[in-house]
Amino acid sequence: DSGVTQTPKHLITATGQRVTLRCSPRSGDLSVYWYQQSLDQGLQFLIQYYNGEERAKGNILERFSAQQFPDLHSELNLSSLELGDSALYFCASSVDPTAGSSYEQYFGPGTRLTVT
Amino acid sequence: GESVGLHLPTLSVQEGDNSIINCAYSNSASDYFIWYKQESGKGPQFIIDIRSNMDKRQGQRVTVLLNKTVKHLSLQIAATQPGDSAVYFCAPDPQAGTALIFGKGTTLSVSS
């Protein structure tokens, strides 16, 4: 168990809909990352938050957005869903990156999104 | 940007054999590398890391070798067990706290 929790575990929804994925990082971790994993694209970085602020953006679509709350949990919002958005969405967390104590990211179990 | 590739998408071995998973990278400035393992239905999990000032690092049953000249690293698993069956990713991570860039991964299948 990595200590990172994600809900829901599975999500089935229709095209055009909007969903919210939730992530709670490990206790004490300030940095949260979101990744998308599909069969044809592998694991792709979407966005990173650090202590409530957006730190880096990857291949995140404009239809997607995220935020990190004061209690450090994070939500990934996916809107106007398309069939191609079907994928596993992982959240990962790490300690304060500026402390240099660890490069390791701890991944949650993922949310499997199916868009029909 | 960095591109990471793995030489073989799949590797099948017998239980007890040694496994070698290879990874090539493109950015010669990369100074830190991490290996992750992803079991079916789970998120990736850290295995071992190596810095560019090292050629070799050993963990429990795993060894990572780094050849900076040809920008290649390999993960060796000794006495492979069925529980080692997973997808293995290498990721260069030049700065702490930045996103991991994974390649497609190598799927290791261990048969008993």
mmCIF file of C-alpha atoms in Angstrom:
data_model
loop_
_atom_site.group_PDB
_atom_site.id
_atom_site.type_symbol
_atom_site.label_atom_id
_atom_site.label_comp_id
_atom_site.label_asym_id
_atom_site.label_seq_id
_atom_site.Cartn_x
_atom_site.Cartn_y
_atom_site.Cartn_z
ATOM 1 C CA ASP A 1 0.000 0.000 0.000
ATOM 2 C CA SER A 2 1.574 3.263 -1.185
ATOM 3 C CA GLY A 3 -0.446 5.470 1.138
ATOM 4 C CA VAL A 4 -2.013 7.312 -1.800
ATOM 5 C CA THR A 5 -5.751 6.836 -2.155
ATOM 6 C CA GLN A 6 -7.896 7.430 -5.199
ATOM 7 C CA THR A 7 -11.642 7.380 -5.656
ATOM 8 C CA PRO A 8 -13.597 6.080 -7.352
ATOM 9 C CA LYS A 9 -11.891 2.883 -8.430
ATOM 10 C CA HIS A 10 -14.055 2.516 -11.515
ATOM 11 C CA LEU A 11 -16.147 5.030 -13.388
ATOM 12 C CA ILE A 12 -18.389 4.426 -16.388
ATOM 13 C CA THR A 13 -19.969 7.393 -18.069
ATOM 14 C CA ALA A 14 -21.247 8.569 -21.432
ATOM 15 C CA THR A 15 -19.655 10.828 -24.008
ATOM 16 C CA GLY A 16 -20.163 14.505 -23.326
ATOM 17 C CA GLN A 17 -20.362 14.046 -19.579
ATOM 18 C CA ARG A 18 -18.147 15.460 -16.850
ATOM 19 C CA VAL A 19 -16.473 13.520 -14.044
ATOM 20 C CA THR A 20 -14.281 14.296 -11.066
ATOM 21 C CA LEU A 21 -11.510 12.025 -9.861
ATOM 22 C CA ARG A 22 -10.197 12.423 -6.353
ATOM 23 C CA CYS A 23 -6.782 11.784 -4.860
ATOM 24 C CA SER A 24 -5.456 11.938 -1.325
ATOM 25 C CA PRO A 25 -1.647 12.018 -1.167
ATOM 26 C CA ARG A 26 0.535 10.303 1.414
ATOM 27 C CA SER A 27 0.582 12.062 4.719
ATOM 28 C CA GLY A 28 3.141 14.848 4.546
ATOM 29 C CA ASP A 29 3.584 14.832 0.776
ATOM 30 C CA LEU A 30 3.085 18.276 -0.710
ATOM 31 C CA SER A 31 3.384 17.409 -4.377
ATOM 32 C CA VAL A 32 0.653 15.670 -6.360
ATOM 33 C CA TYR A 33 0.955 14.449 -9.936
ATOM 34 C CA TRP A 34 -1.725 13.198 -12.299
ATOM 35 C CA TYR A 35 -0.968 10.669 -15.027
ATOM 36 C CA GLN A 36 -3.073 9.070 -17.726
ATOM 37 C CA GLN A 37 -2.395 5.532 -18.870
ATOM 38 C CA SER A 38 -3.944 4.175 -22.017
ATOM 39 C CA LEU A 39 -3.026 1.093 -23.997
ATOM 40 C CA ASP A 40 -1.632 2.946 -26.972
ATOM 41 C CA GLN A 41 0.018 5.908 -25.217
ATOM 42 C CA GLY A 42 1.548 4.387 -22.128
ATOM 43 C CA LEU A 43 1.847 6.476 -18.977
ATOM 44 C CA GLN A 44 1.509 10.184 -19.760
ATOM 45 C CA PHE A 45 2.038 13.031 -17.316
ATOM 46 C CA LEU A 46 -0.901 15.438 -17.133
ATOM 47 C CA ILE A 47 -0.297 17.992 -14.396
ATOM 48 C CA GLN A 48 1.508 18.588 -11.100
ATOM 49 C CA TYR A 49 0.517 20.579 -8.036
ATOM 50 C CA TYR A 50 2.724 21.564 -5.172
ATOM 51 C CA ASN A 51 1.229 22.834 -1.923
ATOM 52 C CA GLY A 52 -1.901 24.070 -3.649
ATOM 53 C CA GLU A 53 -0.252 25.700 -6.634
ATOM 54 C CA GLU A 54 0.090 24.389 -10.160
ATOM 55 C CA ARG A 55 3.752 23.580 -10.770
ATOM 56 C CA ALA A 56 3.937 21.873 -14.158
ATOM 57 C CA LYS A 57 1.732 20.899 -17.044
ATOM 58 C CA GLY A 58 2.168 17.999 -19.359
ATOM 59 C CA ASN A 59 -0.099 16.630 -22.035
ATOM 60 C CA ILE A 60 -3.287 17.822 -20.412
ATOM 61 C CA LEU A 61 -6.211 18.690 -22.656
ATOM 62 C CA GLU A 62 -8.074 21.964 -22.223
ATOM 63 C CA ARG A 63 -11.180 19.923 -21.361
ATOM 64 C CA PHE A 64 -9.321 18.677 -18.292
ATOM 65 C CA SER A 65 -8.511 20.673 -15.188
ATOM 66 C CA ALA A 66 -7.234 19.973 -11.726
ATOM 67 C CA GLN A 67 -6.784 21.605 -8.377
ATOM 68 C CA GLN A 68 -5.166 20.919 -5.038
ATOM 69 C CA PHE A 69 -7.007 21.927 -1.914
ATOM 70 C CA PRO A 70 -5.648 23.299 1.388
ATOM 71 C CA ASP A 71 -5.779 19.814 2.926
ATOM 72 C CA LEU A 72 -3.575 18.740 -0.028
ATOM 73 C CA HIS A 73 -6.048 16.388 -1.622
ATOM 74 C CA SER A 74 -6.440 16.898 -5.348
ATOM 75 C CA GLU A 75 -9.203 16.556 -7.891
ATOM 76 C CA LEU A 76 -8.950 16.008 -11.617
ATOM 77 C CA ASN A 77 -11.958 17.219 -13.588
ATOM 78 C CA LEU A 78 -12.611 15.770 -17.008
ATOM 79 C CA SER A 79 -15.336 17.375 -19.112
ATOM 80 C CA SER A 80 -16.944 16.882 -22.519
ATOM 81 C CA LEU A 81 -15.735 13.339 -22.341
ATOM 82 C CA GLU A 82 -14.845 11.469 -25.498
ATOM 83 C CA LEU A 83 -14.372 7.782 -26.143
ATOM 84 C CA GLY A 84 -10.630 8.343 -26.331
ATOM 85 C CA ASP A 85 -10.547 9.568 -22.751
ATOM 86 C CA SER A 86 -11.126 6.030 -21.562
ATOM 87 C CA ALA A 87 -8.006 5.172 -19.602
ATOM 88 C CA LEU A 88 -6.510 4.573 -16.193
ATOM 89 C CA TYR A 89 -5.857 7.771 -14.314
ATOM 90 C CA PHE A 90 -3.173 7.659 -11.651
ATOM 91 C CA CYS A 91 -2.329 10.108 -8.961
ATOM 92 C CA ALA A 92 1.119 10.117 -7.394
ATOM 93 C CA SER A 93 2.607 12.091 -4.559
ATOM 94 C CA SER A 94 6.084 12.930 -3.371
ATOM 95 C CA VAL A 95 7.752 14.781 -0.535
ATOM 96 C CA ASP A 96 8.812 18.404 -0.868
ATOM 97 C CA PRO A 97 10.868 18.315 -4.084
ATOM 98 C CA THR A 98 13.127 21.109 -2.925
ATOM 99 C CA ALA A 99 14.262 19.142 0.103
ATOM 100 C CA GLY A 100 16.148 16.742 -2.141
ATOM 101 C CA SER A 101 15.321 13.879 0.144
ATOM 102 C CA SER A 102 13.749 11.607 -2.390
ATOM 103 C CA TYR A 103 12.937 11.478 -6.059
ATOM 104 C CA GLU A 104 10.474 8.694 -5.513
ATOM 105 C CA GLN A 105 6.847 9.163 -6.405
ATOM 106 C CA TYR A 106 4.201 7.043 -4.728
ATOM 107 C CA PHE A 107 1.345 6.017 -6.961
ATOM 108 C CA GLY A 108 -2.236 5.383 -6.019
ATOM 109 C CA PRO A 109 -4.205 2.391 -7.297
ATOM 110 C CA GLY A 110 -5.746 4.432 -10.114
ATOM 111 C CA THR A 111 -9.234 5.188 -11.376
ATOM 112 C CA ARG A 112 -10.376 3.271 -14.418
ATOM 113 C CA LEU A 113 -12.545 5.529 -16.561
ATOM 114 C CA THR A 114 -14.689 4.034 -19.280
ATOM 115 C CA VAL A 115 -16.489 6.399 -21.628
ATOM 116 C CA THR A 116 -19.270 4.777 -23.648
ATOM 117 C CA GLY B 1 12.567 16.643 -24.944
ATOM 118 C CA GLU B 2 13.682 13.418 -23.398
ATOM 119 C CA SER B 3 12.755 10.246 -25.133
ATOM 120 C CA VAL B 4 12.917 6.957 -23.386
ATOM 121 C CA GLY B 5 12.714 3.642 -25.081
ATOM 122 C CA LEU B 6 12.864 0.072 -24.053
ATOM 123 C CA HIS B 7 14.409 -2.457 -26.339
ATOM 124 C CA LEU B 8 11.825 -5.183 -26.066
ATOM 125 C CA PRO B 9 8.134 -4.768 -25.328
ATOM 126 C CA THR B 10 7.899 -8.268 -23.865
ATOM 127 C CA LEU B 11 10.238 -10.683 -22.144
ATOM 128 C CA SER B 12 9.340 -14.210 -21.163
ATOM 129 C CA VAL B 13 11.494 -16.178 -18.750
ATOM 130 C CA GLN B 14 11.313 -19.314 -16.678
ATOM 131 C CA GLU B 15 11.109 -19.122 -12.912
ATOM 132 C CA GLY B 16 14.603 -19.120 -11.468
ATOM 133 C CA ASP B 17 16.251 -17.610 -14.544
ATOM 134 C CA ASN B 18 17.880 -14.202 -14.524
ATOM 135 C CA SER B 19 16.048 -11.435 -16.398
ATOM 136 C CA ILE B 20 17.585 -8.456 -18.136
ATOM 137 C CA ILE B 21 15.419 -5.512 -19.124
ATOM 138 C CA ASN B 22 17.041 -2.815 -21.235
ATOM 139 C CA CYS B 23 16.360 0.881 -21.607
ATOM 140 C CA ALA B 24 17.835 3.525 -23.893
ATOM 141 C CA TYR B 25 17.596 7.252 -23.313
ATOM 142 C CA SER B 26 18.342 10.248 -25.487
ATOM 143 C CA ASN B 27 19.344 13.100 -23.193
ATOM 144 C CA SER B 28 22.997 12.870 -22.251
ATOM 145 C CA ALA B 29 22.380 15.452 -19.510
ATOM 146 C CA SER B 30 20.154 13.060 -17.572
ATOM 147 C CA ASP B 31 21.885 12.414 -14.281
ATOM 148 C CA TYR B 32 19.434 10.267 -12.427
ATOM 149 C CA PHE B 33 17.392 7.240 -13.426
ATOM 150 C CA ILE B 34 14.595 5.368 -11.750
ATOM 151 C CA TRP B 35 13.085 1.973 -12.422
ATOM 152 C CA TYR B 36 9.426 1.338 -11.685
ATOM 153 C CA LYS B 37 7.406 -1.851 -11.708
ATOM 154 C CA GLN B 38 3.689 -2.005 -12.418
ATOM 155 C CA GLU B 39 1.808 -5.143 -11.551
ATOM 156 C CA SER B 40 -1.507 -5.837 -13.205
ATOM 157 C CA GLY B 41 -4.261 -3.661 -11.763
ATOM 158 C CA LYS B 42 -1.913 -1.574 -9.638
ATOM 159 C CA GLY B 43 -0.067 1.695 -9.850
ATOM 160 C CA PRO B 44 3.662 1.855 -10.652
ATOM 161 C CA GLN B 45 6.000 1.131 -7.764
ATOM 162 C CA PHE B 46 9.571 2.308 -7.274
ATOM 163 C CA ILE B 47 12.214 -0.438 -7.527
ATOM 164 C CA ILE B 48 15.655 1.116 -7.652
ATOM 165 C CA ASP B 49 17.471 4.215 -8.791
ATOM 166 C CA ILE B 50 20.954 5.110 -9.992
ATOM 167 C CA ARG B 51 22.855 8.336 -10.391
ATOM 168 C CA SER B 52 25.045 9.142 -13.370
ATOM 169 C CA ASN B 53 28.210 9.057 -11.262
ATOM 170 C CA MET B 54 27.654 5.337 -10.762
ATOM 171 C CA ASP B 55 27.940 2.441 -13.206
ATOM 172 C CA LYS B 56 26.175 -0.100 -11.083
ATOM 173 C CA ARG B 57 23.807 -0.279 -8.155
ATOM 174 C CA GLN B 58 22.495 -3.337 -6.413
ATOM 175 C CA GLY B 59 19.322 -3.876 -4.498
ATOM 176 C CA GLN B 60 17.564 -6.950 -3.299
ATOM 177 C CA ARG B 61 17.739 -9.372 -6.250
ATOM 178 C CA VAL B 62 17.952 -6.432 -8.647
ATOM 179 C CA THR B 63 20.949 -4.717 -10.200
ATOM 180 C CA VAL B 64 20.895 -1.688 -12.429
ATOM 181 C CA LEU B 65 23.756 -1.008 -14.829
ATOM 182 C CA LEU B 66 24.318 2.352 -16.451
ATOM 183 C CA ASN B 67 26.398 2.895 -19.587
ATOM 184 C CA LYS B 68 26.557 6.627 -20.172
ATOM 185 C CA THR B 69 28.689 6.266 -23.283
ATOM 186 C CA VAL B 70 25.891 4.616 -25.221
ATOM 187 C CA LYS B 71 23.075 6.069 -23.097
ATOM 188 C CA HIS B 72 21.801 2.738 -22.015
ATOM 189 C CA LEU B 73 20.751 1.191 -18.762
ATOM 190 C CA SER B 74 19.596 -2.234 -17.805
ATOM 191 C CA LEU B 75 17.728 -3.818 -14.933
ATOM 192 C CA GLN B 76 18.811 -7.289 -13.982
ATOM 193 C CA ILE B 77 16.579 -9.466 -11.825
ATOM 194 C CA ALA B 78 18.202 -12.498 -10.282
ATOM 195 C CA ALA B 79 16.318 -15.766 -9.788
ATOM 196 C CA THR B 80 13.148 -14.371 -11.322
ATOM 197 C CA GLN B 81 9.958 -15.330 -9.535
ATOM 198 C CA PRO B 82 6.322 -15.363 -10.693
ATOM 199 C CA GLY B 83 5.736 -12.315 -8.486
ATOM 200 C CA ASP B 84 8.156 -10.391 -10.685
ATOM 201 C CA SER B 85 5.686 -10.575 -13.563
ATOM 202 C CA ALA B 86 4.847 -6.960 -14.320
ATOM 203 C CA VAL B 87 5.526 -4.085 -16.670
ATOM 204 C CA TYR B 88 8.872 -2.422 -16.004
ATOM 205 C CA PHE B 89 9.529 1.235 -16.793
ATOM 206 C CA CYS B 90 12.717 3.229 -16.724
ATOM 207 C CA ALA B 91 12.455 6.975 -16.213
ATOM 208 C CA PRO B 92 15.125 9.656 -16.314
ATOM 209 C CA ASP B 93 14.439 12.284 -13.682
ATOM 210 C CA PRO B 94 16.969 15.080 -13.852
ATOM 211 C CA GLN B 95 15.277 17.156 -11.187
ATOM 212 C CA ALA B 96 13.517 16.155 -8.032
ATOM 213 C CA GLY B 97 9.865 16.983 -7.981
ATOM 214 C CA THR B 98 9.320 16.880 -11.708
ATOM 215 C CA ALA B 99 7.073 14.543 -13.607
ATOM 216 C CA LEU B 100 8.342 11.130 -14.574
ATOM 217 C CA ILE B 101 8.740 10.444 -18.268
ATOM 218 C CA PHE B 102 8.025 6.805 -18.869
ATOM 219 C CA GLY B 103 8.590 4.809 -22.002
ATOM 220 C CA LYS B 104 6.120 2.145 -23.076
ATOM 221 C CA GLY B 105 7.583 -0.367 -20.676
ATOM 222 C CA THR B 106 8.691 -3.971 -20.948
ATOM 223 C CA THR B 107 6.234 -6.659 -19.925
ATOM 224 C CA LEU B 108 8.008 -9.419 -18.031
ATOM 225 C CA SER B 109 6.217 -12.766 -17.931
ATOM 226 C CA VAL B 110 7.546 -15.440 -15.614
ATOM 227 C CA SER B 111 6.392 -18.988 -16.069
ATOM 228 C CA SER B 112 6.855 -21.705 -13.485
#
